[in-house]
PDB file of C-alpha atoms in Angstrom:
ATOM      1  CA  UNK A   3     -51.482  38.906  25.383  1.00 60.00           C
ATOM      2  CA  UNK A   4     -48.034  39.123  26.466  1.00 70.00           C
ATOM      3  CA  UNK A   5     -45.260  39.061  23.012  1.00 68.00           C
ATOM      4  CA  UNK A   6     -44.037  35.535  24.462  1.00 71.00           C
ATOM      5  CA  UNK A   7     -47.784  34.058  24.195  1.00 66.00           C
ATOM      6  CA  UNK A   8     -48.086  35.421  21.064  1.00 69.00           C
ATOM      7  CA  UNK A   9     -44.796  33.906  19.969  1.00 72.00           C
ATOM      8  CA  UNK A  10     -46.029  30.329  21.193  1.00 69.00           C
ATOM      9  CA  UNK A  11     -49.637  30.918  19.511  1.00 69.00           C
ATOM     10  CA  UNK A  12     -48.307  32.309  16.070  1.00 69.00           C
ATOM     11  CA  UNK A  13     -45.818  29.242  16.486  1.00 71.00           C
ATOM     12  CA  UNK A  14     -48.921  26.606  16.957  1.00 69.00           C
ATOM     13  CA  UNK A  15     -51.142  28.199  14.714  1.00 69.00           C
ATOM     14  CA  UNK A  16     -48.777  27.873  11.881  1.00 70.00           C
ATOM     15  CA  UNK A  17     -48.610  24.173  12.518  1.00 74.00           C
ATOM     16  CA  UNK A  18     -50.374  21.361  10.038  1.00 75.00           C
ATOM     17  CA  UNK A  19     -52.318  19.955  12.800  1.00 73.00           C
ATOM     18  CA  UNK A  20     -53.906  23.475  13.576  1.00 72.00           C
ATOM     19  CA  UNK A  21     -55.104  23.914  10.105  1.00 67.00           C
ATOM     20  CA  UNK A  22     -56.648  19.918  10.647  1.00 74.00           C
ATOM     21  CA  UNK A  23     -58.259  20.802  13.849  1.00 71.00           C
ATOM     22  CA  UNK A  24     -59.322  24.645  14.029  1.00 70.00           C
ATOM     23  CA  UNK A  25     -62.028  24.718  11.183  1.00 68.00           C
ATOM     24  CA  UNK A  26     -63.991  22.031  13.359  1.00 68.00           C
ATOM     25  CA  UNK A  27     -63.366  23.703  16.594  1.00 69.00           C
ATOM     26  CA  UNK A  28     -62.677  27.474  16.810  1.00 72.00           C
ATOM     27  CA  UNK A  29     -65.290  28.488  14.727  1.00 72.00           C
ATOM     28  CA  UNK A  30     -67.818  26.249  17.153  1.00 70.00           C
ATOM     29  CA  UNK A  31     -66.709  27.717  20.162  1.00 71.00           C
ATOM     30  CA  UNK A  32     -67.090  31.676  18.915  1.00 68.00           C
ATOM     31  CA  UNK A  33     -70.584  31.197  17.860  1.00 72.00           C
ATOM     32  CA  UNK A  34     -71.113  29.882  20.721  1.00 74.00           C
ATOM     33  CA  UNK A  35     -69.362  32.187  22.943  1.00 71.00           C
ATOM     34  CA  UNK A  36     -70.492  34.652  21.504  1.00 65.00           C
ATOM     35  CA  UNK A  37     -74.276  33.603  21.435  1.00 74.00           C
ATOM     36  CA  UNK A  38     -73.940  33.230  25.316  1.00 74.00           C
ATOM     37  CA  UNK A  39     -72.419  36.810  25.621  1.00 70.00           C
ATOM     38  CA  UNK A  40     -74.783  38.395  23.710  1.00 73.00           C
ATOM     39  CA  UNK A  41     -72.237  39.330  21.378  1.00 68.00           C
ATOM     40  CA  UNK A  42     -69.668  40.754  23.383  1.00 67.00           C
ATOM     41  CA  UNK A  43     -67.292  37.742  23.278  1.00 65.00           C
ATOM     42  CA  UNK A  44     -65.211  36.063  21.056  1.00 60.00           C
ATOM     43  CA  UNK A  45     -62.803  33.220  22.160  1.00 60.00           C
ATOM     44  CA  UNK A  46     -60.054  33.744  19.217  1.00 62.00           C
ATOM     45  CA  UNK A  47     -60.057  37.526  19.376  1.00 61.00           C
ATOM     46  CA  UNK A  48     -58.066  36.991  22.452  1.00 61.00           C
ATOM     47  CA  UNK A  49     -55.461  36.573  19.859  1.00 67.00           C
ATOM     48  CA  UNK A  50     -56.753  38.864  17.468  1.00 80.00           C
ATOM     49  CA  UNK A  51     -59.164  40.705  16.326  1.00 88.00           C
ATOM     50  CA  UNK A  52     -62.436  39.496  15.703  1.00 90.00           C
ATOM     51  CA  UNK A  53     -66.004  39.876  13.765  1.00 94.00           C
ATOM     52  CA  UNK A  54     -69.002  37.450  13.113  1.00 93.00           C
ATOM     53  CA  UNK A  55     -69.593  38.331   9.386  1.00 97.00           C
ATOM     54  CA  UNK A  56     -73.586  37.739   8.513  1.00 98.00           C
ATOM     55  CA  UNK A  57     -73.302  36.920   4.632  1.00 98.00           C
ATOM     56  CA  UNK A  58     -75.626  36.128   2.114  1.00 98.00           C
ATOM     57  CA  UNK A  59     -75.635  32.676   0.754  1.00 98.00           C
ATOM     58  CA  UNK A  60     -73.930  32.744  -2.897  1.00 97.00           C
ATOM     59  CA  UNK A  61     -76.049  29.542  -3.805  1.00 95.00           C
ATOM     60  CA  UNK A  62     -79.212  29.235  -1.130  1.00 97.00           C
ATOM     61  CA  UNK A  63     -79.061  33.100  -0.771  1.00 97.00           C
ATOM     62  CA  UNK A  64     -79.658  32.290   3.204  1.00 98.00           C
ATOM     63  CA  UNK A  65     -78.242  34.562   6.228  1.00 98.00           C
ATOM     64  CA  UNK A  66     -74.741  32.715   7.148  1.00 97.00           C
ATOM     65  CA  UNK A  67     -73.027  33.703   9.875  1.00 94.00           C
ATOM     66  CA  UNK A  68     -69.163  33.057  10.236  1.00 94.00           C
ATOM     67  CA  UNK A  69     -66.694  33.664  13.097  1.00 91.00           C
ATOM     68  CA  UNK A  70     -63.834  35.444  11.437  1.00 93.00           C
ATOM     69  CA  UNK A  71     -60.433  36.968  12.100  1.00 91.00           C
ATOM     70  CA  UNK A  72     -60.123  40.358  11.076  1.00 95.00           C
ATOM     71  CA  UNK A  73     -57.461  43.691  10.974  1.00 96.00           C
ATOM     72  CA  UNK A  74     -59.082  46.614  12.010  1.00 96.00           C
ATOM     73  CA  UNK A  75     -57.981  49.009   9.502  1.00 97.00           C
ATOM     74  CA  UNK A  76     -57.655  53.088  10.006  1.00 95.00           C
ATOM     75  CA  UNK A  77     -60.416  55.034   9.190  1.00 94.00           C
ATOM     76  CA  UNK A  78     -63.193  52.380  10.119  1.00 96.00           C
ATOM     77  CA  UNK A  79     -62.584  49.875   7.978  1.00 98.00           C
ATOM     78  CA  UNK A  80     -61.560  46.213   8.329  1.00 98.00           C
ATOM     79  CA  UNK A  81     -59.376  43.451   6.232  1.00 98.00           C
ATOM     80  CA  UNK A  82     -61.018  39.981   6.265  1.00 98.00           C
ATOM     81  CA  UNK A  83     -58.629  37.619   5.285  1.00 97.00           C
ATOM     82  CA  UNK A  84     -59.498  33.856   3.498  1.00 97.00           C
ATOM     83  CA  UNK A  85     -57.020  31.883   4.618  1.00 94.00           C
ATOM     84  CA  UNK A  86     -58.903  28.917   5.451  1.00 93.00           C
ATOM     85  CA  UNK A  87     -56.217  27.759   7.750  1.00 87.00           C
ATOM     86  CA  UNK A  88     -54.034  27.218   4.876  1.00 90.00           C
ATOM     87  CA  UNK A  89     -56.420  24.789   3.363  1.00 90.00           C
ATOM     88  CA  UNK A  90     -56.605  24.156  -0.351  1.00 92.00           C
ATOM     89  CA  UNK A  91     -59.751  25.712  -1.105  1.00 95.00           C
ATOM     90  CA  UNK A  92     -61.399  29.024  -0.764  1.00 97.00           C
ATOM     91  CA  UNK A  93     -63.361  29.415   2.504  1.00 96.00           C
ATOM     92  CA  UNK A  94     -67.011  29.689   1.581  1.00 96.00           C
ATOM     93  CA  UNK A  95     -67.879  33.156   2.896  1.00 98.00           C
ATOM     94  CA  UNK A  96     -65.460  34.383   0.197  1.00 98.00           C
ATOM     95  CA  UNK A  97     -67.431  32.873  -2.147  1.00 98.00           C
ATOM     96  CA  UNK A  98     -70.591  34.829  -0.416  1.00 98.00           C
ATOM     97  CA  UNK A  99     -68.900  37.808  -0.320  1.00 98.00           C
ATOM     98  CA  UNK A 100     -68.380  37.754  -4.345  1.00 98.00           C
ATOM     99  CA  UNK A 101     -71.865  36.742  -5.207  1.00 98.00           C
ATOM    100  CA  UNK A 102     -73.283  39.251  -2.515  1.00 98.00           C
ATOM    101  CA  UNK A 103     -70.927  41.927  -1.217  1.00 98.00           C
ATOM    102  CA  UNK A 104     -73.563  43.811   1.232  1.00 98.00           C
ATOM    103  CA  UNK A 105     -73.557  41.953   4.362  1.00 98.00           C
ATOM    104  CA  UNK A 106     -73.006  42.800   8.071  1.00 98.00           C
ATOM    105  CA  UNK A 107     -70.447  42.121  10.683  1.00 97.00           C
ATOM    106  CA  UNK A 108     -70.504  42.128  14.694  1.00 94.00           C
ATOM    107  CA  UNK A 109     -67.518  43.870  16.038  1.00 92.00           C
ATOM    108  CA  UNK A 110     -66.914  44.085  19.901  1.00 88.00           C
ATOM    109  CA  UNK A 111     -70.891  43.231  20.265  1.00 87.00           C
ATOM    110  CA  UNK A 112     -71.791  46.236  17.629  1.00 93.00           C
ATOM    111  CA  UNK A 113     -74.248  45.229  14.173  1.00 96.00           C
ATOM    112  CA  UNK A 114     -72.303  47.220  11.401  1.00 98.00           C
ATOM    113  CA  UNK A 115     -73.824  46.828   7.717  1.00 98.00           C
ATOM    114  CA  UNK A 116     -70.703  46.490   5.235  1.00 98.00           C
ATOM    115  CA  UNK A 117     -69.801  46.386   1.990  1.00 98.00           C
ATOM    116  CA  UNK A 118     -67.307  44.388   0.838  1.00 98.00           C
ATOM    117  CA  UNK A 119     -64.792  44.588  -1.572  1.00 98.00           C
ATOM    118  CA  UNK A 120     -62.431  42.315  -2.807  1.00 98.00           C
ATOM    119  CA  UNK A 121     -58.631  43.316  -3.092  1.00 98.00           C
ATOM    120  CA  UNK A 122     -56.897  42.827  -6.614  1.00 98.00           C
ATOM    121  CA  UNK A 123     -53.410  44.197  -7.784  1.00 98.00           C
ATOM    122  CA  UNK A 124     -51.269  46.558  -5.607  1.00 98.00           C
ATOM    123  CA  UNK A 125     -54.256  47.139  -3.256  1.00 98.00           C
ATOM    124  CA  UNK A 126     -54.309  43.686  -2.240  1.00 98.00           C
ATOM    125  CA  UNK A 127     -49.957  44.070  -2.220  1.00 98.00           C
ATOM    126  CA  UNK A 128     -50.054  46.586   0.560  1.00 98.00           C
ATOM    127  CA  UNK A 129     -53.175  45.054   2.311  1.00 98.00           C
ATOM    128  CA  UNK A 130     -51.109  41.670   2.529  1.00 98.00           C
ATOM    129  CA  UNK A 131     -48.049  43.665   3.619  1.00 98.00           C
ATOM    130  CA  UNK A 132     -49.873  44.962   6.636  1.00 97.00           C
ATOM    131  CA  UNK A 133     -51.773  41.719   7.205  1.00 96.00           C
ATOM    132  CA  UNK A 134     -48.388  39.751   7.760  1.00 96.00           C
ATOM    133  CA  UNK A 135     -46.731  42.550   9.791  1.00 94.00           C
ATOM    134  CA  UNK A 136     -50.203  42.344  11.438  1.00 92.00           C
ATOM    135  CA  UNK A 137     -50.085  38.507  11.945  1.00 91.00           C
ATOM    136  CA  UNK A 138     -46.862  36.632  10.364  1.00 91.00           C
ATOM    137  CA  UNK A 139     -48.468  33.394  10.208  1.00 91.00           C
ATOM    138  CA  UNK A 140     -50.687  34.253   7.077  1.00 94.00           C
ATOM    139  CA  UNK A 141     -47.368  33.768   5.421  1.00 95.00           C
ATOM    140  CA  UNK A 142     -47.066  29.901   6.144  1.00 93.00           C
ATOM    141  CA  UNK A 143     -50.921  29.642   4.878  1.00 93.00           C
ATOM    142  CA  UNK A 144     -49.663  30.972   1.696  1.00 96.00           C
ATOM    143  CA  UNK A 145     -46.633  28.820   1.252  1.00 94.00           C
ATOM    144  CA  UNK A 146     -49.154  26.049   2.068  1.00 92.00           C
ATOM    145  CA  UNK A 147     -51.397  26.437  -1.074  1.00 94.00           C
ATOM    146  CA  UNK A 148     -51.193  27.280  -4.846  1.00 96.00           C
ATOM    147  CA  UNK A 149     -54.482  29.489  -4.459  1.00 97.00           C
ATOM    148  CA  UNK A 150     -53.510  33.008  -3.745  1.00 97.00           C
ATOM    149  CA  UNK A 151     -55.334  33.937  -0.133  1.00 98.00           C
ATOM    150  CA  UNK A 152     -58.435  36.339  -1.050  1.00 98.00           C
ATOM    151  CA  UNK A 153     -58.386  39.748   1.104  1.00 98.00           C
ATOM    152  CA  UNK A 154     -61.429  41.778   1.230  1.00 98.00           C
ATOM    153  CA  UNK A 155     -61.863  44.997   2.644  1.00 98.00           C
ATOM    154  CA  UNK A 156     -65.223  45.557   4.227  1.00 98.00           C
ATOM    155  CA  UNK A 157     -66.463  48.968   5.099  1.00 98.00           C
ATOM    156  CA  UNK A 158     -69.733  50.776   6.845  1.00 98.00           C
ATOM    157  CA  UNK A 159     -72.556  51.350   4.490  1.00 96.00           C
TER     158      UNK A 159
END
């Protein structure tokens, strides 16, 4: 993506009427894409980075698989970030990912079994650091809600 488009799509993803519409569409269209690929496409990592995350249900302990935004971290790790499109509440595979932090992600078509870990205190300080240098408009989702955005770090088991 050329710095201009990314201007423009950091610029209309920052907007109110993103965070209205993108929960009901992006999501749709990776799982689908990405079903039709076999797993080697996802439409919004062609802004950034991208996993499916397969979670365990924190209430009906069932498989639930989420289309996700991620920073690839050195070292094999990666930074999953619960902004929820700057909606009030906490997305629900946070709330997964607390009751049942083993899970698995698809990255660029590849089943990795991870381990999350949720960021607290000056680990989650230079995690959000890098996530805004990484993608500025995490900082308008912020502004946007009193709940502070949940980071978790998920790495290979």
């Amino acid at each position: 993506m050329t710095a201009l488009a990314a201007r423009i799509v950091q610029k209309v993803s920052s907007t109110r009427a993103f965070a209205r519409a993108a929960p009901h569409v992006v999501p749709a269209l990776d799982r689908a894409v990405h079903r039709l690929t076999g797993g080697k496409v996802l439409l919004s990592a062609q802004m950034l980075p991208g996993v499916i995350l397969t979670s365990t249900g924190a209430r009906s302990g069932l498989a639930r698989r989420t289309p996700l935004a991620c920073m690839p971290e050195e070292g094999g790790s990666w930074l999953l970030i619960g902004s929820n499109f700057g909606r009030p509440g906490h997305p629900a595979w946070t709330h997964n990912l607390l009751a049942h932090p083993d899970a698995e992600i698809n990255f660029k078509g590849q089943d990795i079994p991870v381990t999350a870990h949720l960021l607290r205190g000056r680990e989650r300080e230079t995690a959000w650091k890098a996530v805004l240098a990484f993608w500025p408009p995490y900082a308008t989702y912020q502004e946007r809600v009193e709940r502070e955005i949940r980071l978790f770090r998920v790495v290979p088991r």
